[in-house]
Coordinates of C-alpha atoms in Angstrom, one line a residue:
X87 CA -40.1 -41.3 29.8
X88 CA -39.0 -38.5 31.7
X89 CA -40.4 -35.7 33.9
X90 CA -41.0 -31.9 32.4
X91 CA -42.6 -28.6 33.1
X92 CA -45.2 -28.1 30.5
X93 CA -46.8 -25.6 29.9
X94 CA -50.6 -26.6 28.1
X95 CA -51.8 -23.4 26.9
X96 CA -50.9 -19.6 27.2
X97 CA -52.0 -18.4 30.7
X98 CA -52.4 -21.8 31.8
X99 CA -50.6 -23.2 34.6
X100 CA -47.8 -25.6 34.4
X101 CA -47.8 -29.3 34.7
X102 CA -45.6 -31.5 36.1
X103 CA -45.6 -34.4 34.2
X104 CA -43.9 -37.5 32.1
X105 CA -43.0 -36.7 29.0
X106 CA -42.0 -39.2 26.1
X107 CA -38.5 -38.2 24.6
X108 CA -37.2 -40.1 21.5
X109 CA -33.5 -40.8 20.9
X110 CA -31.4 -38.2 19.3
X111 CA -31.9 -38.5 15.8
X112 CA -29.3 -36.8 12.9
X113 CA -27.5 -33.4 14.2
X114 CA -29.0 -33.9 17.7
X115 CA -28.1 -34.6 20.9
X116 CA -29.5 -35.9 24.0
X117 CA -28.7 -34.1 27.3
X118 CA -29.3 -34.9 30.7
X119 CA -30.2 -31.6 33.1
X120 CA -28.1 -30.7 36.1
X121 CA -29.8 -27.5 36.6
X122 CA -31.9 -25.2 34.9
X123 CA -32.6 -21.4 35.6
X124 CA -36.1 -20.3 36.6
X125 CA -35.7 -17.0 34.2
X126 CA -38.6 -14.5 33.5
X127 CA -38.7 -14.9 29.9
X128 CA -40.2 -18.0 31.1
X129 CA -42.6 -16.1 33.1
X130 CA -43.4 -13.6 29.2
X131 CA -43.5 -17.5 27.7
X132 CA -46.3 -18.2 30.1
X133 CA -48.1 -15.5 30.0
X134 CA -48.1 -15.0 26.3
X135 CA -45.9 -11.7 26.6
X136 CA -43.8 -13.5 24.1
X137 CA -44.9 -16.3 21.9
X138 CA -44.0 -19.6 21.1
X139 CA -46.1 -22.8 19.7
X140 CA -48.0 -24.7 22.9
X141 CA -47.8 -27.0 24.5
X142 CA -44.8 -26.6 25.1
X143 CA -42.0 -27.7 27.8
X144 CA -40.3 -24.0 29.1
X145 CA -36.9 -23.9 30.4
X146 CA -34.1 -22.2 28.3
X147 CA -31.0 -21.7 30.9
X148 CA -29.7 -25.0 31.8
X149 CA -26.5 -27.2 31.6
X150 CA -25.9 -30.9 31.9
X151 CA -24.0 -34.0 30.6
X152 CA -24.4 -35.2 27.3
X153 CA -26.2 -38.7 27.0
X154 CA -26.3 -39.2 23.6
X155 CA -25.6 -37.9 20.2
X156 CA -27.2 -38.5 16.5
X157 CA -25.8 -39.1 13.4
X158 CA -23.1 -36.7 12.2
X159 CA -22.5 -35.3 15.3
X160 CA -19.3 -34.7 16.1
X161 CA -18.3 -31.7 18.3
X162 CA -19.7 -33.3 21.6
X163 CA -20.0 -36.9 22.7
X164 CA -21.7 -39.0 25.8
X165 CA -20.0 -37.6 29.0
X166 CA -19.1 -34.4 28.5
X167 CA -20.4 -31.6 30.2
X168 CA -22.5 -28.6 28.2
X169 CA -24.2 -25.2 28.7
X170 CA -27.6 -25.0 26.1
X171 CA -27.6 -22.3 24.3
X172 CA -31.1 -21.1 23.8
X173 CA -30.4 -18.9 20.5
X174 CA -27.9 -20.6 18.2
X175 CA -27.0 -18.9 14.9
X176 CA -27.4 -19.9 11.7
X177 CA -24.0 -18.5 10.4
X178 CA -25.9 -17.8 7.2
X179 CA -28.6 -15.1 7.2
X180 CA -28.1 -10.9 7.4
X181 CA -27.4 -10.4 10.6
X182 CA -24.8 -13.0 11.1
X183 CA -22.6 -11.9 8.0
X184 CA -22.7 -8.7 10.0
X185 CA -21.4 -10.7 13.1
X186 CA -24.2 -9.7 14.9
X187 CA -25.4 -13.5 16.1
X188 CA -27.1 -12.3 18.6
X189 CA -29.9 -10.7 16.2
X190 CA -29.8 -14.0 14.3
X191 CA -33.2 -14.3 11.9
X192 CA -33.4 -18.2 12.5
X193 CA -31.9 -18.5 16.5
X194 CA -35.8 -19.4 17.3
X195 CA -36.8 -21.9 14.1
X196 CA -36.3 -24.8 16.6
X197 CA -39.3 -23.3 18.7
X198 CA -41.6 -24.4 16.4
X199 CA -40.3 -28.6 16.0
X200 CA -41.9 -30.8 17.5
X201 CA -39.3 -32.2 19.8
X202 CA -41.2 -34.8 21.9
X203 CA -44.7 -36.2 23.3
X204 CA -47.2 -35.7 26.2
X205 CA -47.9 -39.7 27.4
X206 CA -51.9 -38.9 25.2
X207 CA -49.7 -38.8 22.3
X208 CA -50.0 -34.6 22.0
X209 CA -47.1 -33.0 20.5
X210 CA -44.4 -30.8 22.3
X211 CA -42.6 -28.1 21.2
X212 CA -39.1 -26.9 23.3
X213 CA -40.3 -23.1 24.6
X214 CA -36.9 -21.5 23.6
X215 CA -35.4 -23.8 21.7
X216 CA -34.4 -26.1 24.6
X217 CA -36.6 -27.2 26.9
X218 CA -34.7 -27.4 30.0
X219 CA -37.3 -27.6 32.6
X220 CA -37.0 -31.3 32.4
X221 CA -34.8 -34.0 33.6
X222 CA -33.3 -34.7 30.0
X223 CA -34.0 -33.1 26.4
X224 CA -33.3 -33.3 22.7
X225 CA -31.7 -30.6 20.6
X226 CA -29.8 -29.8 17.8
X227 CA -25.8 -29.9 18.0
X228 CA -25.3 -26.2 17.8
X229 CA -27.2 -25.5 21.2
X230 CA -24.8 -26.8 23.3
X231 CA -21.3 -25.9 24.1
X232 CA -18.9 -27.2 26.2
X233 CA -18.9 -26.4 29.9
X234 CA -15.7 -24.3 30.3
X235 CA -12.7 -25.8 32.9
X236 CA -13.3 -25.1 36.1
X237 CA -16.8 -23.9 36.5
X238 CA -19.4 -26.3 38.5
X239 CA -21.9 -27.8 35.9
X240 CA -24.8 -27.2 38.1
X241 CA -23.4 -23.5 38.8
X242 CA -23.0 -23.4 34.5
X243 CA -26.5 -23.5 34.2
X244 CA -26.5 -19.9 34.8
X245 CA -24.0 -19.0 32.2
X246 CA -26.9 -19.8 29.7
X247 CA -28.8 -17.1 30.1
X248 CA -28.5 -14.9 33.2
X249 CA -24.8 -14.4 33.0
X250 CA -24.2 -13.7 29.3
X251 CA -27.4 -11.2 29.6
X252 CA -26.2 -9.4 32.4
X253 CA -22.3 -9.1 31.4
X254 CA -23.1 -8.6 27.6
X255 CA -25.1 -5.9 28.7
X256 CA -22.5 -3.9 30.2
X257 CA -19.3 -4.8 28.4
X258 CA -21.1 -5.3 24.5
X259 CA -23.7 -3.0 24.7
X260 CA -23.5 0.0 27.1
X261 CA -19.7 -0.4 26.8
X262 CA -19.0 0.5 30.7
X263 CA -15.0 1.9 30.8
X264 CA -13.6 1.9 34.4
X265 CA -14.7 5.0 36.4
X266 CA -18.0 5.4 34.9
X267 CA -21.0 5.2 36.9
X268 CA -23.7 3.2 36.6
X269 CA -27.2 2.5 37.6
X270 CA -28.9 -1.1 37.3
X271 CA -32.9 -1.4 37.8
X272 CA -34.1 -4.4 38.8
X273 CA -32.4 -7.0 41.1
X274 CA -33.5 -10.3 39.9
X275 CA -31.1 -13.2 38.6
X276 CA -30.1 -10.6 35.5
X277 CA -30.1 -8.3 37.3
X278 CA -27.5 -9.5 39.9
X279 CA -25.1 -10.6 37.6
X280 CA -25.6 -6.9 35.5
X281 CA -24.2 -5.7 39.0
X282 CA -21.4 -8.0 39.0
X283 CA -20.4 -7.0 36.0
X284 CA -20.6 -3.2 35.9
X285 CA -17.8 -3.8 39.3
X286 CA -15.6 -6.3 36.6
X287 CA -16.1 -3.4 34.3
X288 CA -14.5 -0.8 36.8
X289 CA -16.8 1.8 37.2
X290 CA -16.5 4.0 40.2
X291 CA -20.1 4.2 41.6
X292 CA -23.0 1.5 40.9
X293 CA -26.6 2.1 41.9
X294 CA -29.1 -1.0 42.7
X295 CA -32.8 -0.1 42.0
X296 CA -35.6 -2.1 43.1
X297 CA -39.1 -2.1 44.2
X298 CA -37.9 -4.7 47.1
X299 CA -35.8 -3.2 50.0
X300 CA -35.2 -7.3 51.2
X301 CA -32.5 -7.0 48.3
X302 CA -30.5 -4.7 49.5
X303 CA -27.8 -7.1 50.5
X304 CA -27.8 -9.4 47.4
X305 CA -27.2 -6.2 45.4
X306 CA -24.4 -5.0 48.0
X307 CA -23.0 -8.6 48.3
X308 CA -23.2 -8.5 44.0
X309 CA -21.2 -5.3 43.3
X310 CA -23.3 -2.1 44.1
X311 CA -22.2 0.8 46.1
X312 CA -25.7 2.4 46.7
X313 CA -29.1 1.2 47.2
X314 CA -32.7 2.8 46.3
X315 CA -36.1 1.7 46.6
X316 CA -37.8 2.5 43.3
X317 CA -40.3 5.6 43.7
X318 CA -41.5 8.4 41.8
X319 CA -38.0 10.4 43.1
X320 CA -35.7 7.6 41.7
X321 CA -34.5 9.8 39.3
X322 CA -33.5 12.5 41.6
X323 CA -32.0 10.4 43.9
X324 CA -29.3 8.8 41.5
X325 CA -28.9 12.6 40.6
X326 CA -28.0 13.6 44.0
X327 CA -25.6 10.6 44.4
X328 CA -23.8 11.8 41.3
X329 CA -22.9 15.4 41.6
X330 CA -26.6 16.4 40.0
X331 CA -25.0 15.3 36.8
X332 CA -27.0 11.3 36.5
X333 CA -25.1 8.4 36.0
X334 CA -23.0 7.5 32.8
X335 CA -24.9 4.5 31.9
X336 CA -28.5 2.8 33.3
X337 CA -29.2 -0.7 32.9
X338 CA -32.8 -1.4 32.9
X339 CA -33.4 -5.4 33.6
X340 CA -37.3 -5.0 34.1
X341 CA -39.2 -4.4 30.8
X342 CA -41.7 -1.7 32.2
X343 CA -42.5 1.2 30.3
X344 CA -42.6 3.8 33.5
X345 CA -38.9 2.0 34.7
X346 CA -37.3 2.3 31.0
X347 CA -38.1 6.2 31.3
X348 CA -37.1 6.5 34.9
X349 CA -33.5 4.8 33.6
X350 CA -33.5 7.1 30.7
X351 CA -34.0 10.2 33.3
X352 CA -31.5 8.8 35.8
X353 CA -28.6 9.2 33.5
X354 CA -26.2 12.7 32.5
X355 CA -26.7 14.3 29.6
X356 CA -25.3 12.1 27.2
X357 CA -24.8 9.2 28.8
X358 CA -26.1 5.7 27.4
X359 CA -29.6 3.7 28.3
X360 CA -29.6 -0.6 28.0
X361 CA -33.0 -2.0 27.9
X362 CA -32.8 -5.7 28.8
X363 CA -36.2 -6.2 30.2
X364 CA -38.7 -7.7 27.8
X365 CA -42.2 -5.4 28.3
X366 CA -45.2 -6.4 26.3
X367 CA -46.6 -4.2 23.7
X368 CA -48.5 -2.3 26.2
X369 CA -45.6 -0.5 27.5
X370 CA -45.4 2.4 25.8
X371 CA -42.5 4.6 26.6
X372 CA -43.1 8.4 25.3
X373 CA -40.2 10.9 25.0
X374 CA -40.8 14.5 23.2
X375 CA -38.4 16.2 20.7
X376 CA -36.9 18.8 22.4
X377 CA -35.8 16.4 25.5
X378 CA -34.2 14.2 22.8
X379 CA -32.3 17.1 20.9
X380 CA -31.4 18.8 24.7
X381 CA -30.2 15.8 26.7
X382 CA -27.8 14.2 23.8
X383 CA -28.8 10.5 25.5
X384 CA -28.9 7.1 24.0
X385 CA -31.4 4.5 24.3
X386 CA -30.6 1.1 23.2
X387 CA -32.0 -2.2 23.0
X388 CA -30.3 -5.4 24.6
X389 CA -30.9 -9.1 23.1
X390 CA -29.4 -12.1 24.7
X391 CA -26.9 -9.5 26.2
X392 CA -25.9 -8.9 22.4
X393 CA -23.5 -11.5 23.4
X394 CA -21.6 -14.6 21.1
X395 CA -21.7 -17.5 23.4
X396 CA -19.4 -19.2 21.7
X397 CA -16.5 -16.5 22.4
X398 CA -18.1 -15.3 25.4
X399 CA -18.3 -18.2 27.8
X400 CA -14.6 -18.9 27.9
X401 CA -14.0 -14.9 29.0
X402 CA -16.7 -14.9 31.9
X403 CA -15.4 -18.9 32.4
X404 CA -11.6 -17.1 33.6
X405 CA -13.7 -14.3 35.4
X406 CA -15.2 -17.2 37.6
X407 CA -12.0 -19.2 38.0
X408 CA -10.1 -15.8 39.1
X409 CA -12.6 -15.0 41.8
X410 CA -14.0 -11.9 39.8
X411 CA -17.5 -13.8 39.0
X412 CA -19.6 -15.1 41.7
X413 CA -22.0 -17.3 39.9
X414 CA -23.8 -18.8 43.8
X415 CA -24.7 -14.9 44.9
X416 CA -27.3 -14.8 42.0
X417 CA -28.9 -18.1 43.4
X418 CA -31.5 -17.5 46.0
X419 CA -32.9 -20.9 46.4
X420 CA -32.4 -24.1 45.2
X421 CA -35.7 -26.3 43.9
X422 CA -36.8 -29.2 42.9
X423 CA -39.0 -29.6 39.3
X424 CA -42.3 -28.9 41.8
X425 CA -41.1 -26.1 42.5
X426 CA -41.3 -23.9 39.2
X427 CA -44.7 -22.5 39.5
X428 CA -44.1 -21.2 43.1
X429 CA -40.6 -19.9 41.8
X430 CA -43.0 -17.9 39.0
X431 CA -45.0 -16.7 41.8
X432 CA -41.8 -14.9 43.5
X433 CA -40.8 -13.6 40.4
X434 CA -44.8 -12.0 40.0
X435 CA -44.5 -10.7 43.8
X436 CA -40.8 -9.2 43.0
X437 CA -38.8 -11.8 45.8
X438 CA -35.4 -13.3 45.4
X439 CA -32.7 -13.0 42.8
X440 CA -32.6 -16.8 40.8
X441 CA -34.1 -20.1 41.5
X442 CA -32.5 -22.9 39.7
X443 CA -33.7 -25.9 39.8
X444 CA -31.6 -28.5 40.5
X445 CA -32.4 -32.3 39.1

């Protein structure tokens, strides 16, 4: 028996409550939760923005110390410290022969397993794959990975999601090179660590955007140069910090349809759009023909930071241990299980950066 975060039905508040979680059984393991990111792909989860089988136990960035492994397994064993990784690939299917993992057609089939029990005998299913809003889980051998030498295990928790997001973003995606400028919307936990990456990345001139002016110093402290309170002139603003010209490259960590097309009109002609936030299908973002053929921009989608977690924790592991990656500025409180729902409540009301919740 051990506490969880579930989540009974879509739109439905959580629960705090025991949970019963068998032993690993062949290819899985058993892990027992340091931390776990409050993330708001949780919130989408929740809400039904995106969908998964319920009930289900959310949580998807998290790290911890292996308990116990299953039959077969092999690459991890009780002790050791691991990252989950939400969206494992399969290795097998299109858009892993392409190396593309990230797009990986079976990363989710775990979603739908039942992976434990409420205490009235209901099934659970794991929210993303990993159900880390909890004090200990089951999954399968490929989503975890070792914590890398010389980053905190509770402070790994954050390499799960927010971190390979954010930096993916701007080194796999938008491809930042040094002395480009760029503009980030939003500064939540993805947010903050999009900052800190565009300043690894080099560029010259990096633009916060957010609807809270409280965040000012967490984007400041995180790597930008200039700070804006979203408004209808956002746009014009970033223009008149860059010479009229827009910035090289936006970064758009919210998921709104009127934010994605201020980001697309913040940047130069030519220059390259991200789209990390997840918007529901009621977002629609409308562009005309001519502005397309006239402006020369690109607009691109971002998943899971379009990252390999495999190859990529070790590079942002030695940006941590040099002094280049600050994963505590993206943490703005520390909570206990209880406090998930109120930590969803900030993230509605636009407050703080990330809550992790620390067990």
């Amino acid at each position: 028996m051990v506490r969880a975060a579930v989540l009974p039905a879509v739109g439905a508040p959580l629960e705090i409550t025991g949970i019963e979680l068998p032993e690993p059984g062949p290819g899985q393991v058993r892990v027992r939760l340091a931390a776990a990111g409050v993330c708001h792909s949780d919130l989408s989860l929740s809400d039904g923005t995106m969908r998964v089988p319920v009930p289900a136990v959310l949580g998807h960035e998290g790290a911890g110390t292996v308990v116990s492994v299953g039959e077969g397994v092999t690459q991890v064993s009780p002790g050791a410290g691991v990252v989950l990784n939400w969206a494992p690939s399969c290795g097998r299917c299109h858009a892993c022969s392409l190396g593309e993992v990230w797009l990986c057609a079976d990363a989710l089939t775990g979603a739908g397993t039942v992976y434990a029990r409420r205490t009235d005998g209901t099934d659970l299913y794991p929210g993303l794959n990993v159900a880390a809003f909890a004090e200990e889980t089951v999954v399968p051998a490929a989503c975890v990975l070792p914590v890398p030498d010389g980053v905190p295990l509770t402070d790994a928790a954050l390499l799960g999601c927010a971190v390979l997001t954010g930096y993916g973003a701007v080194h796999h995606s938008a491809k930042v090179q040094p002395g480009e400028t760029v503009a980030v919307f939003g500064v939540g936990g993805v947010g903050l660590a999009t900052l800190q990456a565009a300043r690894i990345a080099g560029a010259s001139k990096i633009v916060a955007v957010d609807v809270s002016p409280e965040k000012e110093s967490l984007a400041r402290r995180a790597g930008a140069t200039d700070y804006l309170v979203a408004s209808e002139n956002t746009a014009r603003e970033i223009r008149g910090l860059t010479d009229k010209q827009g910035v090289d490259v936006a970064v758009e960590c919210v998921g709104r349809a009127v934010t994605i097309r201020t980001a697309w009109d913040s940047t130069r002609r030519g220059g390259r759009t991200t789209v990390v936030g997840i918007g529901g299908k009621d977002q629609q973002v409308v562009f005309n023909a001519l502005e397309i053929f006239h402006w020369g921009r690109t607009l691109s989608g971002c998943v899971y930071g379009n990252s390999d977690p495999a190859k990529d924790l070790p590079v942002l592991a030695e940006h941590v241990r040099a002094g280049r990656l600050d994963l505590g500025a993206l943490v703005t409180e520390r909570i206990a299980l209880d406090g998930i729902p109120a930590a969803f409540d900030n993230m509605l009301a636009g407050k703080g950066g990330r809550a992790l919740v620390v067990f």
